mmCIF file with all atom_site columns, C-alpha atoms in Angstrom:
data_model
loop_
_atom_site.group_PDB
_atom_site.id
_atom_site.type_symbol
_atom_site.label_atom_id
_atom_site.label_alt_id
_atom_site.label_comp_id
_atom_site.label_asym_id
_atom_site.label_entity_id
_atom_site.label_seq_id
_atom_site.pdbx_PDB_ins_code
_atom_site.Cartn_x
_atom_site.Cartn_y
_atom_site.Cartn_z
_atom_site.occupancy
_atom_site.B_iso_or_equiv
_atom_site.pdbx_formal_charge
_atom_site.auth_seq_id
_atom_site.auth_comp_id
_atom_site.auth_asym_id
_atom_site.auth_atom_id
_atom_site.pdbx_PDB_model_num
ATOM 1  C CA . MET A 1 1  ? 1.989  -2.468 92.922 1.00 0.00 ? 30  MET A CA 1
ATOM 2  C CA . THR A 1 2  ? 1.060  -6.011 92.258 1.00 0.00 ? 31  THR A CA 1
ATOM 3  C CA . LYS A 1 3  ? 3.654  -8.236 90.714 1.00 0.00 ? 32  LYS A CA 1
ATOM 4  C CA . PRO A 1 4  ? 1.838  -8.165 87.316 1.00 0.00 ? 33  PRO A CA 1
ATOM 5  C CA . THR A 1 5  ? 1.291  -4.485 87.466 1.00 0.00 ? 34  THR A CA 1
ATOM 6  C CA . MET A 1 6  ? 5.029  -3.867 88.419 1.00 0.00 ? 35  MET A CA 1
ATOM 7  C CA . ARG A 1 7  ? 6.105  -6.114 85.511 1.00 0.00 ? 36  ARG A CA 1
ATOM 8  C CA . GLU A 1 8  ? 3.967  -4.099 83.102 1.00 0.00 ? 37  GLU A CA 1
ATOM 9  C CA . TYR A 1 9  ? 5.517  -0.919 84.562 1.00 0.00 ? 38  TYR A CA 1
ATOM 10 C CA . ASN A 1 10 ? 8.908  -2.115 84.109 1.00 0.00 ? 39  ASN A CA 1
ATOM 11 C CA . LEU A 1 11 ? 8.241  -3.184 80.463 1.00 0.00 ? 40  LEU A CA 1
ATOM 12 C CA . LEU A 1 12 ? 6.800  0.274  79.727 1.00 0.00 ? 41  LEU A CA 1
ATOM 13 C CA . SER A 1 13 ? 9.721  1.934  81.300 1.00 0.00 ? 42  SER A CA 1
ATOM 14 C CA . GLU A 1 14 ? 12.082 -0.213 79.277 1.00 0.00 ? 43  GLU A CA 1
ATOM 15 C CA . ARG A 1 15 ? 10.296 0.889  76.031 1.00 0.00 ? 44  ARG A CA 1
ATOM 16 C CA . PHE A 1 16 ? 10.940 4.567  76.832 1.00 0.00 ? 45  PHE A CA 1
ATOM 17 C CA . ILE A 1 17 ? 14.541 3.848  77.475 1.00 0.00 ? 46  ILE A CA 1
ATOM 18 C CA . ALA A 1 18 ? 14.930 1.874  74.260 1.00 0.00 ? 47  ALA A CA 1
ATOM 19 C CA . LEU A 1 19 ? 13.408 4.721  72.259 1.00 0.00 ? 48  LEU A CA 1
ATOM 20 C CA . ALA A 1 20 ? 15.688 7.180  74.009 1.00 0.00 ? 49  ALA A CA 1
ATOM 21 C CA . ASN A 1 21 ? 18.768 4.959  73.158 1.00 0.00 ? 50  ASN A CA 1
ATOM 22 C CA . GLU A 1 22 ? 17.577 4.801  69.557 1.00 0.00 ? 51  GLU A CA 1
ATOM 23 C CA . MET A 1 23 ? 17.534 8.626  69.495 1.00 0.00 ? 52  MET A CA 1
ATOM 24 C CA . LYS A 1 24 ? 21.060 8.727  71.189 1.00 0.00 ? 53  LYS A CA 1
ATOM 25 C CA . ASN A 1 25 ? 22.209 6.316  68.399 1.00 0.00 ? 54  ASN A CA 1
ATOM 26 C CA . GLU A 1 26 ? 20.797 8.689  65.721 1.00 0.00 ? 55  GLU A CA 1
ATOM 27 C CA . GLY A 1 27 ? 23.312 11.346 67.195 1.00 0.00 ? 56  GLY A CA 1
ATOM 28 C CA . LYS A 1 28 ? 20.959 13.250 69.373 1.00 0.00 ? 57  LYS A CA 1
ATOM 29 C CA . SER A 1 29 ? 22.593 14.634 72.623 1.00 0.00 ? 58  SER A CA 1
ATOM 30 C CA . GLN A 1 30 ? 21.520 12.896 75.853 1.00 0.00 ? 59  GLN A CA 1
ATOM 31 C CA . GLN A 1 31 ? 20.774 16.198 77.322 1.00 0.00 ? 60  GLN A CA 1
ATOM 32 C CA . MET A 1 32 ? 18.357 17.022 74.475 1.00 0.00 ? 61  MET A CA 1
ATOM 33 C CA . ILE A 1 33 ? 16.687 13.601 74.702 1.00 0.00 ? 62  ILE A CA 1
ATOM 34 C CA . ASN A 1 34 ? 16.319 13.879 78.540 1.00 0.00 ? 63  ASN A CA 1
ATOM 35 C CA . ALA A 1 35 ? 14.761 17.359 78.188 1.00 0.00 ? 64  ALA A CA 1
ATOM 36 C CA . ALA A 1 36 ? 12.383 16.166 75.457 1.00 0.00 ? 65  ALA A CA 1
ATOM 37 C CA . LEU A 1 37 ? 11.336 13.182 77.470 1.00 0.00 ? 66  LEU A CA 1
ATOM 38 C CA . MET A 1 38 ? 10.767 15.270 80.629 1.00 0.00 ? 67  MET A CA 1
ATOM 39 C CA . SER A 1 39 ? 8.752  17.734 78.502 1.00 0.00 ? 68  SER A CA 1
ATOM 40 C CA . ALA A 1 40 ? 6.726  14.896 76.952 1.00 0.00 ? 69  ALA A CA 1
ATOM 41 C CA . SER A 1 41 ? 6.150  13.353 80.537 1.00 0.00 ? 70  SER A CA 1
ATOM 42 C CA . GLY A 1 42 ? 5.062  16.776 81.808 1.00 0.00 ? 71  GLY A CA 1
ATOM 43 C CA . ILE A 1 43 ? 2.566  17.150 78.965 1.00 0.00 ? 72  ILE A CA 1
ATOM 44 C CA . TYR A 1 44 ? 1.153  13.698 79.546 1.00 0.00 ? 73  TYR A CA 1
ATOM 45 C CA . ALA A 1 45 ? 1.003  14.203 83.341 1.00 0.00 ? 74  ALA A CA 1
ATOM 46 C CA . THR A 1 46 ? -0.991 17.356 82.712 1.00 0.00 ? 75  THR A CA 1
ATOM 47 C CA . TYR A 1 47 ? -3.261 15.525 80.260 1.00 0.00 ? 76  TYR A CA 1
ATOM 48 C CA . THR A 1 48 ? -3.818 12.721 82.589 1.00 0.00 ? 77  THR A CA 1
ATOM 49 C CA . ALA A 1 49 ? -4.740 14.959 85.501 1.00 0.00 ? 78  ALA A CA 1
ATOM 50 C CA . ALA A 1 50 ? -6.619 17.809 83.615 1.00 0.00 ? 79  ALA A CA 1
ATOM 51 C CA . GLY A 1 51 ? -7.546 16.467 80.185 1.00 0.00 ? 80  GLY A CA 1
ATOM 52 C CA . ASN A 1 52 ? -6.818 18.193 76.924 1.00 0.00 ? 81  ASN A CA 1
ATOM 53 C CA . ALA A 1 53 ? -8.620 21.308 77.628 1.00 0.00 ? 82  ALA A CA 1
ATOM 54 C CA . GLY A 1 54 ? -7.144 21.967 81.165 1.00 0.00 ? 83  GLY A CA 1
ATOM 55 C CA . GLY A 1 55 ? -4.010 22.741 82.874 1.00 0.00 ? 84  GLY A CA 1
ATOM 56 C CA . LEU A 1 56 ? -2.723 22.228 86.334 1.00 0.00 ? 85  LEU A CA 1
ATOM 57 C CA . LYS A 1 57 ? -3.269 24.732 89.124 1.00 0.00 ? 86  LYS A CA 1
ATOM 58 C CA . PRO A 1 58 ? -0.194 25.301 91.370 1.00 0.00 ? 87  PRO A CA 1
ATOM 59 C CA . SER A 1 59 ? -1.375 22.641 93.802 1.00 0.00 ? 88  SER A CA 1
ATOM 60 C CA . GLY A 1 60 ? -1.481 20.239 90.876 1.00 0.00 ? 89  GLY A CA 1
ATOM 61 C CA . VAL A 1 61 ? 1.970  21.081 89.756 1.00 0.00 ? 90  VAL A CA 1
ATOM 62 C CA . ASP A 1 62 ? 3.088  20.474 93.407 1.00 0.00 ? 91  ASP A CA 1
ATOM 63 C CA . GLN A 1 63 ? 1.457  17.028 93.437 1.00 0.00 ? 92  GLN A CA 1
ATOM 64 C CA . VAL A 1 64 ? 3.093  16.026 90.152 1.00 0.00 ? 93  VAL A CA 1
ATOM 65 C CA . VAL A 1 65 ? 6.448  17.325 91.312 1.00 0.00 ? 94  VAL A CA 1
ATOM 66 C CA . ALA A 1 66 ? 6.064  15.263 94.566 1.00 0.00 ? 95  ALA A CA 1
ATOM 67 C CA . VAL A 1 67 ? 5.342  11.993 92.436 1.00 0.00 ? 96  VAL A CA 1
ATOM 68 C CA . TYR A 1 68 ? 8.457  12.818 90.200 1.00 0.00 ? 97  TYR A CA 1
ATOM 69 C CA . LYS A 1 69 ? 10.552 13.280 93.280 1.00 0.00 ? 98  LYS A CA 1
ATOM 70 C CA . ALA A 1 70 ? 9.390  10.156 95.029 1.00 0.00 ? 99  ALA A CA 1
ATOM 71 C CA . ASN A 1 71 ? 10.019 8.162  91.681 1.00 0.00 ? 100 ASN A CA 1
ATOM 72 C CA . LEU A 1 72 ? 13.569 9.547  91.396 1.00 0.00 ? 101 LEU A CA 1
ATOM 73 C CA . GLU A 1 73 ? 14.215 8.738  94.895 1.00 0.00 ? 102 GLU A CA 1
ATOM 74 C CA . ASN A 1 74 ? 13.187 5.183  94.372 1.00 0.00 ? 103 ASN A CA 1
ATOM 75 C CA . VAL A 1 75 ? 15.358 4.907  91.287 1.00 0.00 ? 104 VAL A CA 1
ATOM 76 C CA . GLN A 1 76 ? 18.309 6.026  93.146 1.00 0.00 ? 105 GLN A CA 1
ATOM 77 C CA . LYS A 1 77 ? 17.686 3.537  95.914 1.00 0.00 ? 106 LYS A CA 1
ATOM 78 C CA . LEU A 1 78 ? 17.575 0.822  93.356 1.00 0.00 ? 107 LEU A CA 1
ATOM 79 C CA . LYS A 1 79 ? 20.814 2.007  91.710 1.00 0.00 ? 108 LYS A CA 1
ATOM 80 C CA . GLN A 1 80 ? 22.603 2.045  95.072 1.00 0.00 ? 109 GLN A CA 1
ATOM 81 C CA . GLN A 1 81 ? 21.356 -1.403 95.861 1.00 0.00 ? 110 GLN A CA 1
ATOM 82 C CA . GLN A 1 82 ? 22.708 -2.604 92.457 1.00 0.00 ? 111 GLN A CA 1
ATOM 83 C CA . VAL A 1 83 ? 26.097 -1.279 93.451 1.00 0.00 ? 112 VAL A CA 1
ATOM 84 C CA . GLU A 1 84 ? 26.276 -2.784 96.809 1.00 0.00 ? 113 GLU A CA 1
#
């Protein structure tokens, strides 16, 4: 990603985290918030790929899973770099 695009990506991510923290401060459990965020992300990923009227075929699900996996691996690398 370009620097301006990466900056926007980070800002959007921070907004989701801020909203999740608001929910936590309302007394919702982190596990429930995480599950709801994952569900919302899955719904939006399906909408992005297939629109409102469609759903993902197994190969589409595999593609979304691969993107989630790569993203999670990147997050973990960044976390490890912060510790070091």
